[in-house]
Amino acid sequence: MMTDEEYGALRASAALWAGTSVLITDQRGRVLIQRVDYRATCLLPGGAVDENESPAQGAAREMREELGVTMTVDRGLAVDWVSADSLNAPADMRFPGEILHVYDGGTWDDEQIAAIRLPDREIKSVEFVEPARLPDLMSPGDARRALSALRARINAAGPTLLENGLPIAPTVLERAGALRTARARHHFPFHTGPAPEQLSVVQAWCWLLGPDGRVLVLLEPDTGAACLPGGTPEPQERGNPLLTLRREALEEAAAEFGEPLFLGHLSDPDKPYARLRYAAPLTRLGPPPVDPATGRTHIRFLATPEQALELFDWGFPAADQVAAVHQARARLGVPRAARQPLTELSDATDLTIL
């Protein structure tokens, strides 16, 4: 048995620092970072938790102090245990280790961004950056933590638990390294009508809807880049985009689908190209194939259309495309899926259980 004094001394000897930060994105999915005057690398908004202050209270206080924004911070994304020997901290600092909380600051529109007011010192500037740039701009641990928090937000399974920025239970997005390479930037206007005859069809993609209303998304195993089933037409398909879709869906995902609905096309302001978009009910999914075009096996998972969109950089026209997906979903009699954890599809899947 220990006395209260002895027990208190033991607990104090094992104490950790506590920190808090907030992950904020813009409507393109870029992450807000701060350039500060006291270190060479960038940071998420946040800082140390003060005495007798909860991490959520500290996050809200830091938002007021650093960005001039008053907001409620009540949704956690990540909790990171940072070991004492992970930062190469100087001995004089006597760094005991740290527990860092990352909260969800939401997606900000132009009006919210314009309302940012920086203090006279400490914060030099803020900017929104592509998630793949975080490792170049932040310290290794900070970048790992920020990316894990962003993946946790997309995955929608609740906060992720980290050790030195690495998840102790990696999700499909973590295992694939989603967002570690720059998302393809396709800010092309979306048109619901057919593509004009003078435009060459260079791509046909399909939103394949499972029985529960979620869509099939593919991740490239070597880059973590996300895409929808589909691809480039081949000469033998003689300009029939549905043949392209069925071939590509089989080659990339071993996926078969029912009668597709045409959603529209994307036009390229700089080139006479059209990219066609369809929606169709997913009817069968076999074992994951090796794509003959790349020699790789894509990672397959189901996500809501909105979750899928967070893995792309399609700009503001993407909202119109997702609206068209939901119109097609309703016509097909498929329910609208609530936001939920992503479901990885590693083997042949019985779609009736969805």
Coordinates of C-alpha atoms in Angstrom, one line a residue:
M1 CA 0.0 0.0 0.0
M2 CA 1.2 3.5 -0.8
T3 CA 0.3 6.7 0.9
D4 CA -1.5 9.4 -1.1
E5 CA 1.7 11.3 -1.3
E6 CA 3.7 8.4 -2.6
Y7 CA 0.9 7.5 -5.1
G8 CA 0.8 11.2 -6.3
A9 CA 4.5 11.3 -6.7
L10 CA 4.5 8.1 -8.7
R11 CA 1.8 9.4 -11.0
A12 CA 3.5 12.8 -11.4
S13 CA 6.7 11.0 -12.4
A14 CA 4.9 9.4 -15.3
A15 CA 3.1 12.6 -16.4
L16 CA 2.8 13.5 -20.1
W17 CA 2.3 16.8 -21.8
A18 CA -1.0 17.4 -23.5
G19 CA -1.7 19.2 -26.8
T20 CA -4.6 19.8 -29.0
S21 CA -5.2 20.8 -32.7
V22 CA -7.9 21.2 -35.2
L23 CA -8.2 19.8 -38.8
I24 CA -9.9 22.2 -41.2
T25 CA -10.4 21.7 -44.9
D26 CA -11.8 23.9 -47.7
Q27 CA -14.4 22.8 -50.1
R28 CA -11.8 21.2 -52.3
G29 CA -10.5 19.0 -49.5
R30 CA -7.3 20.9 -48.9
V31 CA -6.0 21.2 -45.4
L32 CA -5.5 24.4 -43.5
I33 CA -1.9 24.8 -42.2
Q34 CA -0.2 27.7 -40.3
R35 CA 3.2 29.1 -40.8
V36 CA 4.5 30.2 -37.5
D37 CA 7.4 32.4 -36.4
Y38 CA 9.0 30.0 -33.9
R39 CA 9.7 26.9 -36.1
A40 CA 10.6 26.0 -39.6
T41 CA 7.8 23.6 -40.2
C42 CA 4.0 24.2 -40.5
L43 CA 1.3 23.3 -38.0
L44 CA -2.4 22.7 -37.7
P45 CA -4.1 25.3 -35.6
G46 CA -3.7 24.4 -31.9
G47 CA -1.2 24.3 -29.1
A48 CA -0.7 23.2 -25.5
V49 CA -3.6 22.4 -23.2
D50 CA -3.5 24.8 -20.3
E51 CA -3.8 23.8 -16.6
N52 CA -7.4 22.6 -15.7
E53 CA -8.4 22.9 -19.3
S54 CA -9.9 20.0 -21.4
P55 CA -8.4 19.3 -24.8
A56 CA -11.6 20.4 -26.5
Q57 CA -11.7 23.7 -24.5
G58 CA -8.0 24.2 -25.5
A59 CA -8.8 23.6 -29.1
A60 CA -11.6 26.2 -29.1
R61 CA -9.3 28.7 -27.2
E62 CA -6.5 28.2 -29.8
M63 CA -9.0 28.8 -32.6
R64 CA -9.9 32.2 -31.1
E65 CA -6.3 33.1 -30.4
E66 CA -4.8 32.0 -33.7
L67 CA -7.5 32.4 -36.2
G68 CA -9.9 34.9 -34.5
V69 CA -12.7 32.4 -34.9
T70 CA -15.2 31.4 -32.2
M71 CA -16.6 27.9 -32.7
T72 CA -17.6 24.8 -30.8
V73 CA -15.1 21.9 -31.0
D74 CA -16.8 18.7 -30.1
R75 CA -15.9 16.0 -32.6
G76 CA -12.6 14.1 -32.2
L77 CA -10.6 12.6 -35.1
A78 CA -7.5 11.3 -33.5
V79 CA -5.6 10.8 -30.2
D80 CA -1.9 10.4 -30.6
W81 CA 0.5 9.0 -27.9
V82 CA 3.9 10.6 -28.7
S83 CA 6.8 8.8 -27.0
A84 CA 9.5 10.6 -25.1
D85 CA 12.2 9.5 -27.5
S86 CA 10.4 10.2 -30.7
L87 CA 11.2 13.9 -31.2
N88 CA 14.9 14.0 -30.5
A89 CA 14.1 16.7 -28.0
P90 CA 17.1 18.4 -26.2
A91 CA 17.8 17.0 -22.8
D92 CA 17.3 20.4 -21.2
M93 CA 13.6 20.2 -22.3
R94 CA 13.0 17.1 -20.2
F95 CA 10.3 16.0 -22.7
P96 CA 8.2 13.3 -21.0
G97 CA 6.1 12.4 -24.0
E98 CA 2.8 13.8 -25.0
I99 CA -0.8 13.0 -25.7
L100 CA -2.1 15.0 -28.7
H101 CA -5.8 15.4 -29.6
V102 CA -7.0 16.3 -33.1
Y103 CA -10.5 17.7 -33.5
D104 CA -12.6 18.2 -36.6
G105 CA -13.0 21.8 -37.6
G106 CA -15.2 21.0 -40.5
T107 CA -15.2 22.1 -44.2
W108 CA -15.0 25.9 -44.5
D109 CA -16.6 27.9 -47.3
D110 CA -15.2 31.2 -48.7
E111 CA -17.1 33.3 -46.2
Q112 CA -15.6 31.4 -43.2
I113 CA -12.1 31.6 -44.7
A114 CA -12.5 35.3 -45.2
A115 CA -13.4 35.7 -41.5
I116 CA -10.0 34.5 -40.4
R117 CA -8.1 37.1 -38.4
L118 CA -4.5 36.4 -37.5
P119 CA -2.8 37.7 -34.3
D120 CA 0.0 40.3 -34.4
R121 CA 2.6 37.7 -33.6
E122 CA 3.2 33.9 -33.7
I123 CA 1.1 33.1 -36.8
K124 CA 2.7 34.5 -39.9
S125 CA 0.2 33.1 -42.5
V126 CA -2.3 30.3 -43.2
E127 CA -3.0 28.5 -46.4
F128 CA -4.9 25.5 -47.7
V129 CA -2.7 22.7 -49.2
E130 CA -3.2 19.4 -50.9
P131 CA -3.0 16.6 -48.3
A132 CA -0.1 15.0 -50.2
R133 CA 2.0 18.1 -49.5
L134 CA 1.7 17.8 -45.7
P135 CA 4.9 15.6 -45.3
D136 CA 6.9 18.3 -47.2
L137 CA 5.6 21.1 -45.0
M138 CA 5.2 19.6 -41.6
S139 CA 7.4 17.6 -39.3
P140 CA 7.2 13.8 -39.9
G141 CA 5.1 13.1 -36.8
D142 CA 2.8 16.1 -37.4
A143 CA 2.2 15.1 -41.0
R144 CA 1.4 11.5 -40.1
R145 CA -1.0 12.7 -37.4
A146 CA -2.8 15.1 -39.8
L147 CA -3.2 12.6 -42.6
S148 CA -4.4 9.9 -40.2
A149 CA -7.0 12.4 -38.8
L150 CA -8.1 13.3 -42.3
R151 CA -8.5 9.6 -43.2
A152 CA -10.4 9.0 -40.0
R153 CA -12.8 11.8 -41.0
I154 CA -13.4 10.2 -44.4
N155 CA -13.7 6.7 -43.0
A156 CA -16.4 7.9 -40.5
A157 CA -15.7 5.1 -37.9
G158 CA -14.9 7.5 -35.1
P159 CA -11.5 8.8 -33.8
T160 CA -8.4 6.8 -34.6
L161 CA -5.9 5.9 -31.9
L162 CA -2.3 6.6 -32.9
E163 CA 1.2 5.9 -31.5
N164 CA 3.8 8.4 -32.8
G165 CA 1.4 9.3 -35.6
L166 CA 0.7 5.7 -36.7
P167 CA -2.7 4.0 -36.2
I168 CA -2.8 1.0 -34.0
A169 CA -5.7 -0.4 -36.1
P170 CA -5.1 0.8 -39.7
T171 CA -8.2 1.2 -41.9
V172 CA -8.3 0.5 -45.6
L173 CA -7.3 4.1 -46.3
E174 CA -4.3 3.8 -44.0
R175 CA -3.1 0.5 -45.5
A176 CA -3.4 1.8 -49.0
G177 CA -1.8 5.1 -48.1
A178 CA -4.7 7.1 -49.5
L179 CA -3.9 10.8 -50.0
R180 CA -0.1 10.4 -49.8
T181 CA 0.1 11.3 -53.5
A182 CA -1.5 14.3 -55.1
R183 CA -5.1 13.8 -56.1
A184 CA -5.7 14.2 -59.9
R185 CA -7.0 17.7 -60.4
H186 CA -10.0 17.5 -62.7
H187 CA -12.0 20.8 -62.4
F188 CA -14.0 20.2 -65.6
P189 CA -17.6 21.5 -66.1
F190 CA -20.2 18.8 -65.8
H191 CA -23.1 18.8 -68.3
T192 CA -26.1 16.5 -68.0
G193 CA -26.7 16.3 -71.7
P194 CA -24.9 14.1 -74.2
A195 CA -21.5 15.1 -75.4
P196 CA -21.4 17.1 -78.6
E197 CA -20.3 15.1 -81.7
Q198 CA -17.2 17.3 -82.2
L199 CA -15.8 16.1 -78.9
S200 CA -13.7 13.0 -78.7
V201 CA -14.7 10.6 -75.9
V202 CA -11.5 9.9 -74.0
Q203 CA -12.9 8.4 -70.8
A204 CA -16.0 6.6 -69.5
W205 CA -16.4 6.0 -65.8
C206 CA -19.4 4.6 -63.8
W207 CA -20.7 5.1 -60.3
L208 CA -21.5 1.4 -59.5
L209 CA -24.2 1.4 -56.8
G210 CA -24.4 -1.4 -54.3
P211 CA -27.8 -2.5 -52.9
D212 CA -27.2 -0.3 -49.8
G213 CA -26.6 2.8 -51.9
R214 CA -22.9 3.0 -51.5
V215 CA -20.6 3.1 -54.6
L216 CA -17.6 1.0 -55.6
V217 CA -14.3 2.9 -55.3
L218 CA -10.8 1.7 -56.3
L219 CA -7.4 2.5 -54.8
E220 CA -4.2 2.0 -56.7
P221 CA -2.0 -0.1 -54.4
D222 CA 1.3 1.7 -55.2
T223 CA 0.1 5.3 -55.0
G224 CA -3.1 5.2 -52.9
A225 CA -4.8 7.2 -55.7
A226 CA -8.6 6.8 -55.9
C227 CA -10.7 6.3 -59.0
L228 CA -14.1 5.0 -60.2
P229 CA -14.4 1.9 -62.4
G230 CA -13.9 2.8 -66.1
G231 CA -11.2 3.9 -68.4
T232 CA -10.2 4.8 -72.0
P233 CA -12.1 3.5 -75.0
E234 CA -10.2 1.0 -77.2
P235 CA -10.5 0.8 -81.0
Q236 CA -12.4 -2.5 -81.0
E237 CA -15.2 -1.0 -79.0
R238 CA -16.1 1.2 -82.0
G239 CA -17.2 4.2 -80.0
N240 CA -19.5 2.3 -77.7
P241 CA -18.8 3.6 -74.2
L242 CA -20.9 0.8 -72.5
L243 CA -18.5 -1.8 -73.9
T244 CA -15.6 0.3 -72.4
L245 CA -17.3 0.4 -69.0
R246 CA -18.1 -3.3 -68.9
R247 CA -14.6 -4.3 -70.0
E248 CA -12.9 -1.9 -67.6
A249 CA -15.1 -2.9 -64.6
L250 CA -14.2 -6.5 -65.1
E251 CA -10.5 -5.9 -65.6
E252 CA -10.1 -3.5 -62.7
A253 CA -12.6 -4.8 -60.2
A254 CA -14.2 -8.1 -61.4
A255 CA -17.4 -6.1 -61.3
E256 CA -20.6 -6.6 -63.3
F257 CA -23.5 -4.3 -63.4
G258 CA -27.0 -3.9 -64.7
E259 CA -28.5 -1.4 -67.2
P260 CA -26.6 1.9 -66.8
L261 CA -28.1 5.3 -66.7
F262 CA -26.3 8.1 -68.5
L263 CA -25.5 11.0 -66.1
G264 CA -23.7 13.4 -68.4
H265 CA -20.2 14.4 -69.5
L266 CA -17.3 16.5 -68.5
S267 CA -15.8 19.0 -71.0
D268 CA -12.2 20.2 -71.1
P269 CA -11.9 23.9 -71.7
D270 CA -8.5 23.4 -73.3
K271 CA -9.0 20.3 -75.4
P272 CA -11.9 18.9 -77.6
Y273 CA -12.4 16.0 -75.1
A274 CA -15.4 14.6 -73.3
R275 CA -15.4 12.3 -70.3
L276 CA -18.6 10.4 -69.9
R277 CA -20.3 9.5 -66.5
Y278 CA -22.8 6.8 -65.8
A279 CA -24.5 5.2 -62.8
A280 CA -25.5 1.5 -62.7
P281 CA -26.6 -1.1 -60.1
L282 CA -23.7 -3.3 -59.1
T283 CA -24.8 -6.9 -59.5
R284 CA -21.7 -9.1 -59.0
L285 CA -18.2 -8.8 -57.6
G286 CA -15.7 -11.6 -58.1
P287 CA -12.3 -12.1 -56.5
P288 CA -10.0 -9.1 -57.0
P289 CA -8.3 -9.4 -60.4
V290 CA -4.9 -8.3 -61.7
D291 CA -5.5 -5.4 -64.1
P292 CA -4.0 -6.3 -67.4
A293 CA -3.3 -2.7 -68.2
T294 CA -1.2 -2.1 -65.1
G295 CA -0.3 -5.5 -63.7
R296 CA -1.7 -4.3 -60.3
T297 CA -4.6 -5.4 -58.2
H298 CA -6.8 -2.5 -57.1
I299 CA -8.0 -2.2 -53.5
R300 CA -11.8 -2.1 -53.6
F301 CA -14.2 -0.6 -51.1
L302 CA -17.7 0.8 -50.7
A303 CA -18.3 4.4 -49.7
T304 CA -21.1 6.9 -50.0
P305 CA -20.8 9.2 -53.0
E306 CA -19.9 12.0 -50.6
Q307 CA -17.1 10.0 -49.0
A308 CA -15.7 9.0 -52.4
L309 CA -15.7 12.7 -53.5
E310 CA -13.4 13.5 -50.6
L311 CA -10.7 11.3 -52.2
F312 CA -10.9 13.3 -55.5
D313 CA -10.0 16.9 -56.4
W314 CA -12.8 17.6 -58.9
G315 CA -13.6 21.1 -57.8
F316 CA -17.0 22.7 -57.5
P317 CA -18.6 20.9 -60.6
A318 CA -18.3 17.7 -58.6
A319 CA -21.3 18.6 -56.5
D320 CA -23.5 18.7 -59.7
Q321 CA -22.2 15.2 -60.6
V322 CA -23.0 13.8 -57.2
A323 CA -26.5 15.3 -57.4
A324 CA -26.9 13.4 -60.7
V325 CA -25.8 10.2 -59.0
H326 CA -28.5 10.6 -56.4
Q327 CA -31.1 11.2 -59.0
A328 CA -30.0 8.1 -60.8
R329 CA -30.0 6.1 -57.6
A330 CA -33.6 7.1 -56.9
R331 CA -34.6 6.1 -60.4
L332 CA -33.0 2.7 -59.8
G333 CA -34.8 2.2 -56.6
V334 CA -31.6 2.1 -54.5
P335 CA -31.7 3.6 -51.0
R336 CA -29.6 6.5 -50.0
A337 CA -26.8 5.3 -47.7
A338 CA -26.0 7.1 -44.5
R339 CA -22.4 8.1 -43.9
Q340 CA -20.7 5.0 -42.4
P341 CA -17.3 3.3 -42.2
L342 CA -15.8 2.2 -45.5
T343 CA -16.2 -1.5 -46.3
E344 CA -13.2 -3.1 -48.0
L345 CA -14.0 -5.8 -50.5
S346 CA -11.1 -8.3 -50.5
D347 CA -12.8 -11.4 -51.9
A348 CA -15.8 -12.3 -54.0
T349 CA -18.7 -10.5 -52.2
D350 CA -22.3 -11.6 -51.8
L351 CA -24.0 -8.2 -52.5
T352 CA -27.3 -9.3 -51.0
I353 CA -25.8 -8.9 -47.5
L354 CA -25.3 -5.2 -48.0

